[in-house]
């Protein structure tokens, strides 16, 4: 049985598109796929007068870090954004940001693929080991029977955040595709995680918010409340939709309540206070004192919020023609030395840095500085957790920190310093491939000859996500539009 | 009696890991009373090429959902899927999408 003609040209067709059933040849498919991505990006970037939503894609001149794993989605995303940027003159400044979780037999190969495929794009690799003091392999020994995917995903999100700040980027672009998002929706549904159901399918997270509660659907309450006074960005309180339902330590999260208390803190204080705080603290010291660490974090935040710092932390344009590669141990981002250096020093205190992401996940975003200082001072007197035993110790401390939190927030002075220790405003994230089916991403990569790794993470068979994935595949077999239906959105161009 | 059929069978996207990491296989299917189709080919692959965990490649008589099949670089959905009658020198490619990305 010969394949039918392409619907757009006389060539024989190469695939049937899952969403539309259209049969297209290879060339027409590649063109259509790119065109749809272009429309999705431009529609998301354009502010709509009729919608209160902020743009959910980067604007011209903004810097975008593609979260690169070396897998199919991020490889296609980086390739697509580079190509579309050239073709349509987006004016993006693209770079790659990769996370080395420390998973032997998995991540080395994928990082090699990132390096092979990056072309002229600058690349920063941050590692769990440097940022948090342990690798995913190491932490596993302390978990007993629990899945380490829980930790890995949450910490990866935080690692991306820190890497993005070190680079001084305006956006993080992730390769979540339609199937990933549908999986997440299903997974949240299976777990009864109502707060995250809608969030997974939103175009972007962390964008400047609209006034709280304004024309938001109930499902979006989380996002609405994480936008203090419409000026800040939604925090990392609710993590990556993909990883969202992985609930470390079985703690019950209530992002909405937490962020409400965060909202008491005027965002402006963060940017106005930071330079002063920074100069007070010896930034170059390597004693890993908590104050130094704090101000380092702030400097990174400045790069996101303050114009003067943004200028210094951004990679100069020539970086695009002169590829650079940095790792957390030897960051040489041009012009970003101050921030980068301090960022590195942040990671010199693994105990302290380990606490922060966990604060994020345990709904204690607004831990007052002094509370963290005390905590971290104690922590830093200890040796960095080189062994798995210490790693366990680290994770065990986390609930304590959370428990202190309500008491400490009563102090208004402490509250003023909250932004110092908090990891937000988060660098906004977008998902340009969210309408793209996995099948089409894989075929696009194949037709375009893209080099990606396809080895499964050695721990993936233990992840809860697998159940949702299998269920989705079965549903798709009976109804190919399941993924789109689960997202509950109509993609641009398909109205 | 159908003549022997020579094929190139390829595995990608991680599916090759179930075949000793070998991506390209030149195979010659023996003579048999009925013409070779993909259904028969899958059975043959399972018996002759597949090295481990057949459940990660097969589901029932077909491939596991999430494994794409391309016949001469065209989606098998356009070619009749399991019923496609194999021709000599056909190229059959299996790409797994069942991995992280």
XYZ file of C-alpha atoms in Angstrom:
596
model
C 0.000 0.000 0.000
C 1.707 3.194 -1.142
C 1.497 6.212 1.076
C -1.065 8.803 -0.019
C -0.086 12.109 -1.551
C 0.983 15.000 0.638
C -1.923 17.371 1.116
C 0.223 20.324 0.159
C 2.410 19.098 -2.665
C 2.633 16.221 -5.149
C 5.186 14.270 -3.090
C 4.200 11.088 -1.283
C 3.362 11.787 2.329
C 5.621 10.822 5.212
C 3.354 11.022 8.175
C -0.121 11.544 9.459
C -0.214 14.378 11.937
C -1.675 13.227 15.241
C -3.708 16.313 15.948
C -5.221 16.997 12.573
C -4.933 13.727 10.701
C -3.297 15.666 7.868
C -0.942 13.642 5.702
C 2.190 15.544 4.790
C 5.491 14.843 3.113
C 8.692 15.321 4.985
C 9.401 18.796 3.643
C 5.907 20.110 4.150
C 5.811 18.644 7.642
C 9.061 20.326 8.645
C 7.773 23.606 7.243
C 4.416 23.242 9.012
C 6.003 22.269 12.308
C 8.316 25.261 12.224
C 5.559 27.576 11.149
C 3.351 26.470 14.028
C 6.156 26.936 16.500
C 6.701 30.395 15.083
C 3.038 31.256 15.438
C 2.950 29.907 18.963
C 5.977 31.955 19.962
C 4.800 35.169 18.357
C 1.252 34.793 19.673
C 2.584 34.211 23.164
C 4.988 37.140 22.955
C 2.385 39.585 21.771
C 0.526 41.389 24.541
C -3.149 41.075 23.905
C -5.315 44.092 24.638
C -8.243 41.827 25.390
C -6.387 39.615 27.861
C -4.919 40.560 31.200
C -2.244 37.942 30.761
C 1.328 39.109 30.385
C 3.342 37.953 27.388
C 4.337 34.345 27.839
C 7.274 34.283 25.476
C 10.420 36.384 25.218
C 10.448 39.698 23.398
C 13.056 40.978 20.994
C 16.384 41.669 22.650
C 15.734 39.374 25.584
C 18.089 36.649 26.626
C 16.759 33.124 26.638
C 18.385 30.106 28.220
C 17.175 26.877 26.725
C 17.150 24.223 29.415
C 19.148 21.594 27.568
C 19.204 17.969 28.599
C 20.563 16.523 25.397
C 17.266 14.712 24.887
C 14.869 15.065 22.017
C 12.681 17.882 23.274
C 15.344 20.339 24.331
C 17.474 19.491 21.304
C 14.560 20.240 19.012
C 13.704 23.360 20.988
C 17.217 24.808 20.766
C 17.404 23.975 17.077
C 13.966 25.470 16.415
C 14.515 28.661 18.358
C 17.880 29.257 16.694
C 16.436 28.665 13.273
C 13.283 30.707 13.821
C 15.295 33.493 15.395
C 17.439 33.693 12.272
C 14.531 33.323 9.925
C 12.147 35.758 11.535
C 14.559 38.079 13.326
C 13.238 37.526 16.836
C 16.288 39.231 18.255
C 16.680 36.624 20.969
C 19.994 36.080 22.618
C 20.030 32.338 22.995
C 22.148 30.215 25.243
C 22.028 26.747 26.694
C 21.760 25.813 30.327
C 22.305 22.226 31.393
C 22.051 20.526 34.757
C 24.315 17.714 35.811
C 22.401 15.879 38.505
C 25.210 13.429 39.021
C 23.644 10.263 37.651
C 26.306 7.867 36.522
C 25.562 6.041 33.323
C 23.035 8.585 32.164
C 23.962 12.198 32.364
C 27.480 12.024 30.996
C 26.248 10.907 27.611
C 23.496 13.482 27.467
C 25.857 16.307 28.390
C 28.150 15.152 25.635
C 25.217 15.389 23.263
C 24.492 18.922 24.462
C 28.104 19.867 23.766
C 28.075 18.247 20.356
C 24.884 19.924 19.298
C 25.223 23.377 20.758
C 26.779 24.993 17.700
C 27.653 28.569 18.514
C 25.396 28.832 21.529
C 27.024 29.576 24.881
C 26.578 26.774 27.388
C 26.531 26.732 31.151
C 26.489 23.458 33.038
C 25.491 23.599 36.700
C 25.719 20.555 38.882
C 23.777 19.304 41.874
C 27.086 18.421 43.442
C 28.358 21.980 43.329
C 25.061 23.684 44.091
C 23.669 21.430 46.756
C 26.557 19.320 47.938
C 25.347 15.970 46.716
C 24.648 14.171 43.513
C 21.455 12.265 42.838
C 23.436 9.045 43.026
C 24.675 9.965 46.485
C 21.380 11.089 47.911
C 19.710 7.862 46.959
C 21.472 5.873 49.637
C 19.758 7.908 52.326
C 16.298 7.565 50.934
C 15.556 4.013 51.802
C 12.917 2.790 49.433
C 11.831 6.214 48.260
C 12.260 7.356 44.693
C 15.054 9.810 44.225
C 13.248 11.255 41.216
C 11.335 13.321 43.731
C 14.472 15.098 44.830
C 16.075 15.155 41.465
C 13.224 16.973 39.783
C 12.693 19.562 42.452
C 16.375 20.301 42.727
C 16.821 20.367 38.991
C 14.271 23.120 38.834
C 16.176 25.065 41.429
C 19.462 24.396 39.643
C 17.984 25.801 36.452
C 16.887 28.854 38.358
C 20.342 29.447 39.728
C 22.035 28.806 36.445
C 19.646 31.233 34.771
C 20.480 33.903 37.316
C 24.180 33.334 36.915
C 23.736 33.853 33.199
C 21.502 36.844 33.808
C 18.892 35.643 31.354
C 15.375 37.013 31.004
C 13.744 33.672 30.271
C 14.183 29.969 30.656
C 12.703 28.003 27.789
C 11.923 24.372 28.511
C 11.107 21.625 26.053
C 7.845 20.452 27.603
C 5.717 19.037 24.836
C 1.999 18.357 24.568
C 2.407 14.792 25.798
C 4.510 15.857 28.790
C 1.902 18.367 29.800
C -0.946 15.935 29.313
C 0.994 13.448 31.428
C 1.414 16.018 34.134
C -2.257 16.876 34.069
C -3.124 13.200 34.329
C -0.584 12.677 37.077
C -1.904 15.596 39.097
C -5.393 14.296 38.507
C -4.486 10.825 39.678
C -2.956 12.291 42.778
C -5.764 14.719 43.396
C -3.403 17.667 43.183
C -6.007 20.253 42.296
C -3.792 23.302 42.670
C -1.439 22.145 39.962
C -3.909 20.847 37.447
C -4.230 24.039 35.501
C -0.743 25.288 36.071
C 0.888 22.533 34.071
C -0.901 23.635 30.948
C -0.225 27.344 31.221
C 1.921 28.939 28.591
C 4.472 30.371 30.944
C 5.230 30.597 34.594
C 6.919 33.336 36.503
C 5.835 36.101 34.188
C 4.923 39.447 35.671
C 1.530 38.908 37.174
C -1.748 40.541 36.687
C -3.617 41.955 39.674
C -4.475 39.106 41.957
C -7.742 37.471 41.197
C -8.441 39.464 38.075
C -10.352 37.352 35.593
C -8.572 34.260 36.669
C -10.205 30.919 36.531
C -10.333 29.083 39.843
C -7.672 26.711 38.666
C -5.298 29.574 38.200
C -5.544 30.764 41.732
C -2.067 29.628 42.488
C -0.582 31.738 39.808
C -2.652 34.744 40.600
C -1.664 34.798 44.213
C 1.978 34.384 43.517
C 2.043 37.744 41.849
C 2.332 40.290 44.607
C 0.676 43.534 43.652
C 1.125 42.749 40.049
C 4.793 43.626 40.112
C 6.628 40.575 41.137
C 6.904 37.277 39.451
C 5.357 34.113 40.559
C 7.718 32.315 42.802
C 9.147 28.900 42.694
C 6.697 27.859 45.341
C 4.944 25.577 43.003
C 7.591 23.855 41.050
C 8.012 22.689 37.587
C 4.737 21.318 36.331
C 6.560 18.322 35.062
C 7.929 17.497 38.420
C 5.191 19.114 40.340
C 3.570 16.160 41.898
C 6.706 14.753 43.252
C 6.280 15.585 46.841
C 9.436 15.285 48.855
C 9.216 13.997 52.365
C 5.494 13.686 52.067
C 5.008 17.233 53.220
C 1.733 18.836 52.476
C 2.189 21.908 50.417
C -0.046 24.852 50.278
C 1.435 27.216 47.765
C -1.398 29.657 47.917
C -1.154 30.312 51.611
C 2.558 30.601 51.525
C 2.644 33.081 48.779
C 0.021 35.133 50.466
C 2.319 35.648 53.360
C 5.100 36.391 50.941
C 3.019 39.143 49.491
C 3.403 41.212 52.605
C 6.892 42.044 51.543
C 7.137 44.951 49.173
C 9.020 43.848 46.146
C 10.653 47.196 45.700
C 12.650 46.724 48.835
C 14.532 43.972 47.201
C 16.046 45.969 44.441
C 16.661 49.138 46.411
C 18.225 47.348 49.310
C 20.388 45.002 47.451
C 23.181 47.240 46.291
C 23.679 48.528 49.810
C 23.647 45.109 51.290
C 26.033 43.961 48.708
C 28.606 46.594 49.450
C 28.395 45.859 53.116
C 29.331 42.312 52.604
C 32.741 41.163 51.564
C 31.845 39.607 48.297
C 35.162 38.105 47.563
C 35.584 36.197 50.764
C 35.694 32.495 50.586
C 34.739 31.883 54.153
C 31.283 30.953 53.012
C 29.830 33.058 55.752
C 26.131 33.199 55.581
C 26.001 36.921 54.913
C 28.284 36.533 51.986
C 26.192 33.785 50.672
C 23.069 35.798 51.094
C 24.383 38.775 49.275
C 25.628 36.560 46.553
C 22.166 35.344 46.051
C 20.907 38.851 46.012
C 23.325 39.881 43.374
C 22.020 37.133 41.235
C 18.529 38.384 41.833
C 19.619 41.850 40.945
C 20.626 40.611 37.599
C 17.042 39.764 37.026
C 15.435 42.809 38.492
C 17.869 45.692 38.331
C 18.871 47.260 35.103
C 22.361 48.202 36.191
C 23.200 44.689 37.101
C 21.487 43.191 34.161
C 23.939 44.975 31.966
C 26.876 43.339 33.602
C 25.579 39.871 33.919
C 24.375 39.417 30.425
C 26.647 37.786 27.994
C 27.840 40.308 25.485
C 26.696 39.797 21.926
C 30.083 38.589 20.804
C 29.563 35.540 22.913
C 27.235 34.295 20.250
C 30.015 34.168 17.724
C 32.591 33.083 20.181
C 31.221 30.009 21.864
C 31.976 29.666 25.458
C 31.444 26.923 27.816
C 31.472 27.119 31.526
C 30.956 24.811 34.342
C 30.158 25.739 37.853
C 33.718 25.219 38.880
C 35.170 27.567 36.312
C 32.671 30.150 35.288
C 34.053 32.644 32.858
C 30.995 34.364 31.578
C 32.221 37.567 30.035
C 31.134 40.582 31.981
C 29.345 38.508 34.515
C 32.271 37.864 36.743
C 30.932 39.520 39.846
C 27.657 37.769 39.883
C 29.117 34.575 38.699
C 31.807 34.565 41.274
C 29.413 35.098 44.049
C 27.079 32.617 42.635
C 29.846 30.142 42.859
C 30.500 31.092 46.397
C 26.941 30.381 47.139
C 27.610 26.860 46.137
C 30.660 26.805 48.358
C 28.305 26.401 51.235
C 26.446 23.289 50.314
C 24.479 23.050 53.513
C 23.034 26.475 53.059
C 22.262 26.010 49.415
C 20.707 22.695 50.087
C 18.284 24.285 52.438
C 17.007 26.811 49.999
C 15.448 24.601 47.404
C 13.827 22.594 50.107
C 12.344 25.757 51.496
C 10.856 26.217 48.126
C 9.311 22.847 48.080
C 8.084 22.919 51.600
C 6.191 26.139 51.210
C 8.490 28.322 53.187
C 9.522 30.791 50.612
C 9.587 33.722 52.923
C 11.821 32.563 55.668
C 13.195 35.679 57.266
C 16.839 36.253 56.745
C 17.820 35.972 60.331
C 16.127 32.664 60.681
C 18.007 31.325 57.735
C 21.173 32.970 58.912
C 20.984 31.244 62.227
C 20.156 28.021 60.601
C 22.848 28.285 58.025
C 25.468 29.433 60.447
C 24.898 26.293 62.342
C 24.939 24.356 59.209
C 28.067 25.851 57.771
C 30.064 25.024 60.819
C 29.665 21.493 59.752
C 31.531 19.953 56.938
C 29.866 19.960 53.608
C 28.026 16.719 53.150
C 30.581 14.720 51.319
C 29.108 11.465 52.392
C 25.705 10.085 51.961
C 25.217 10.068 55.689
C 25.570 13.801 55.754
C 23.167 14.094 52.918
C 20.589 12.381 54.988
C 21.289 14.773 57.763
C 20.674 17.633 55.422
C 17.345 16.408 54.312
C 16.287 15.639 57.824
C 16.832 19.204 58.867
C 14.397 20.524 56.399
C 11.181 20.091 58.293
C 12.718 21.909 61.222
C 13.359 24.931 59.096
C 9.822 24.875 57.949
C 8.541 24.546 61.460
C 10.379 27.659 62.523
C 8.991 29.628 59.742
C 5.642 30.798 61.135
C 7.170 32.031 64.336
C 9.877 33.963 62.638
C 7.656 35.769 60.172
C 5.974 37.662 62.975
C 8.983 39.905 63.110
C 8.343 42.685 60.624
C 11.982 43.711 60.530
C 12.947 40.260 59.541
C 10.308 40.377 56.891
C 11.939 43.367 55.305
C 14.949 41.253 54.587
C 12.989 38.392 53.227
C 13.961 38.928 49.610
C 17.556 38.430 50.576
C 17.046 34.810 51.292
C 14.190 33.957 49.017
C 14.845 32.531 45.609
C 12.300 34.697 43.840
C 11.278 36.552 41.768
C 11.852 33.536 39.634
C 13.205 33.799 36.140
C 10.110 33.379 33.978
C 9.758 30.154 32.077
C 8.111 29.405 28.796
C 7.279 26.216 26.935
C 7.398 26.951 23.235
C 6.788 23.302 22.332
C 3.781 22.832 24.545
C 1.490 22.283 21.566
C 3.844 19.904 19.810
C 3.186 16.205 19.996
C 5.989 13.922 21.031
C 5.621 11.971 17.835
C 6.123 15.081 15.757
C 9.082 16.210 17.831
C 10.763 12.852 17.344
C 10.003 12.822 13.617
C 11.168 16.395 13.238
C 14.430 15.481 14.950
C 14.754 12.469 12.680
C 14.003 14.350 9.474
C 16.345 17.153 10.466
C 19.081 14.737 11.452
C 19.348 16.099 14.984
C 21.634 14.324 17.367
C 20.049 13.594 20.709
C 20.433 11.019 23.414
C 17.652 8.633 24.112
C 18.979 6.668 27.012
C 16.467 6.471 29.782
C 17.538 7.765 33.144
C 18.615 4.812 35.248
C 16.105 5.797 37.909
C 13.170 6.514 35.598
C 11.484 3.133 36.065
C 10.815 4.178 39.648
C 9.170 7.471 38.795
C 5.463 7.897 39.338
C 5.278 9.654 35.993
C 5.587 6.315 34.246
C 2.079 5.335 35.286
C 0.628 8.522 33.871
C 2.640 8.045 30.718
C 1.348 4.522 30.156
C -2.193 5.626 30.789
C -1.808 8.469 28.338
C -0.422 6.163 25.661
C -3.392 3.870 26.098
C -5.798 6.795 25.919
C -4.060 8.119 22.832
C -4.444 4.751 21.174
C -8.193 5.083 21.466
C -8.355 8.810 20.797
C -5.395 10.600 19.229
C -6.496 14.034 20.399
C -6.231 13.079 24.061
C -3.122 15.114 24.704
C -4.650 18.270 23.363
C -7.891 17.631 25.178
C -6.087 17.172 28.471
C -4.326 20.469 28.085
C -7.714 22.058 27.770
C -6.399 24.651 25.381
C -6.697 25.246 21.718
C -3.289 25.949 20.252
C -2.741 28.976 18.047
C -3.812 28.333 14.524
C -6.175 25.554 15.500
C -9.208 27.482 16.564
C 5.483 -19.413 -1.837
C 6.920 -15.943 -1.273
C 10.523 -15.350 -2.209
C 13.025 -14.379 0.482
C 12.894 -10.697 1.380
C 15.949 -8.640 2.197
C 15.377 -5.699 4.465
C 17.213 -3.099 6.427
C 15.761 -3.005 9.923
C 16.805 -0.048 12.077
C 16.230 0.852 15.693
C 16.563 4.319 17.173
C 15.472 6.589 19.958
C 16.698 4.077 22.530
C 14.954 1.045 21.023
C 18.389 -0.165 19.917
C 19.248 -0.803 23.539
C 16.990 -3.839 23.403
C 19.013 -5.120 20.443
C 22.494 -5.100 21.925
C 22.848 -1.441 21.026
C 22.959 -2.298 17.333
C 21.013 0.213 15.271
C 21.179 -1.217 11.761
C 20.450 -4.787 10.881
C 20.563 -6.258 7.389
C 18.160 -9.148 7.465
C 16.908 -11.665 4.996
C 13.547 -13.141 5.770
C 13.222 -16.757 4.672
C 10.724 -18.131 2.232
C 7.329 -18.767 3.707
C 3.908 -19.652 2.337
C 2.394 -16.209 2.946
C 3.844 -12.860 1.964
C 5.803 -11.096 4.659
C 4.013 -8.264 6.377
C 4.894 -6.149 9.384
C 2.912 -8.440 11.658
C 5.084 -11.378 10.675
C 8.197 -9.257 10.735
C 7.553 -8.271 14.344
C 7.227 -11.928 15.302
C 10.433 -12.698 13.478
C 12.235 -9.769 15.142
C 11.072 -10.944 18.529
C 12.431 -14.417 17.894
C 15.628 -13.489 16.092
C 16.822 -10.017 16.985
C 15.340 -8.938 20.288
C 17.817 -9.531 23.082
C 16.026 -8.456 26.223
C 12.795 -7.305 27.816
C 10.408 -7.983 24.938
C 7.677 -6.149 26.855
C 9.524 -2.902 26.225
C 9.269 -3.422 22.490
C 6.143 -5.436 21.884
C 2.623 -5.208 23.162
C 0.444 -8.008 21.920
C 1.204 -8.578 18.256
C 2.165 -4.946 17.664
C 4.824 -2.574 18.918
C 4.412 -0.899 22.236
C 2.544 2.414 22.025
C 5.135 5.155 21.818
C 7.355 3.343 19.354
C 7.135 4.963 15.951
C 7.448 2.807 12.869
C 8.677 4.236 9.600
C 8.600 2.177 6.412
C 10.925 3.705 3.852
C 10.822 6.900 5.915
C 7.055 7.086 5.894
C 4.843 6.725 8.958
C 3.457 3.189 8.996
C 0.032 4.638 9.751
C -0.029 5.657 6.097
C 1.052 2.257 4.901
C -1.420 -0.079 6.536
C 0.501 -0.639 9.764
C 0.674 -4.352 10.596
C -0.792 -5.326 7.246
C 1.842 -3.631 5.105
C 3.303 -6.154 2.672
C 7.053 -5.965 2.789
C 8.956 -5.492 -0.451
C 12.495 -6.544 -1.094
C 14.978 -3.838 0.008
C 12.461 -2.068 2.224
C 13.770 -0.094 5.146
C 11.866 -0.468 8.396
C 12.785 1.871 11.220
C 11.562 1.684 14.800
C 12.044 4.853 16.848
C 11.218 4.805 20.517
C 9.792 7.946 22.049
C 9.636 6.261 25.430
C 12.381 8.064 27.212
C 13.030 11.369 28.837
C 13.678 14.326 26.731
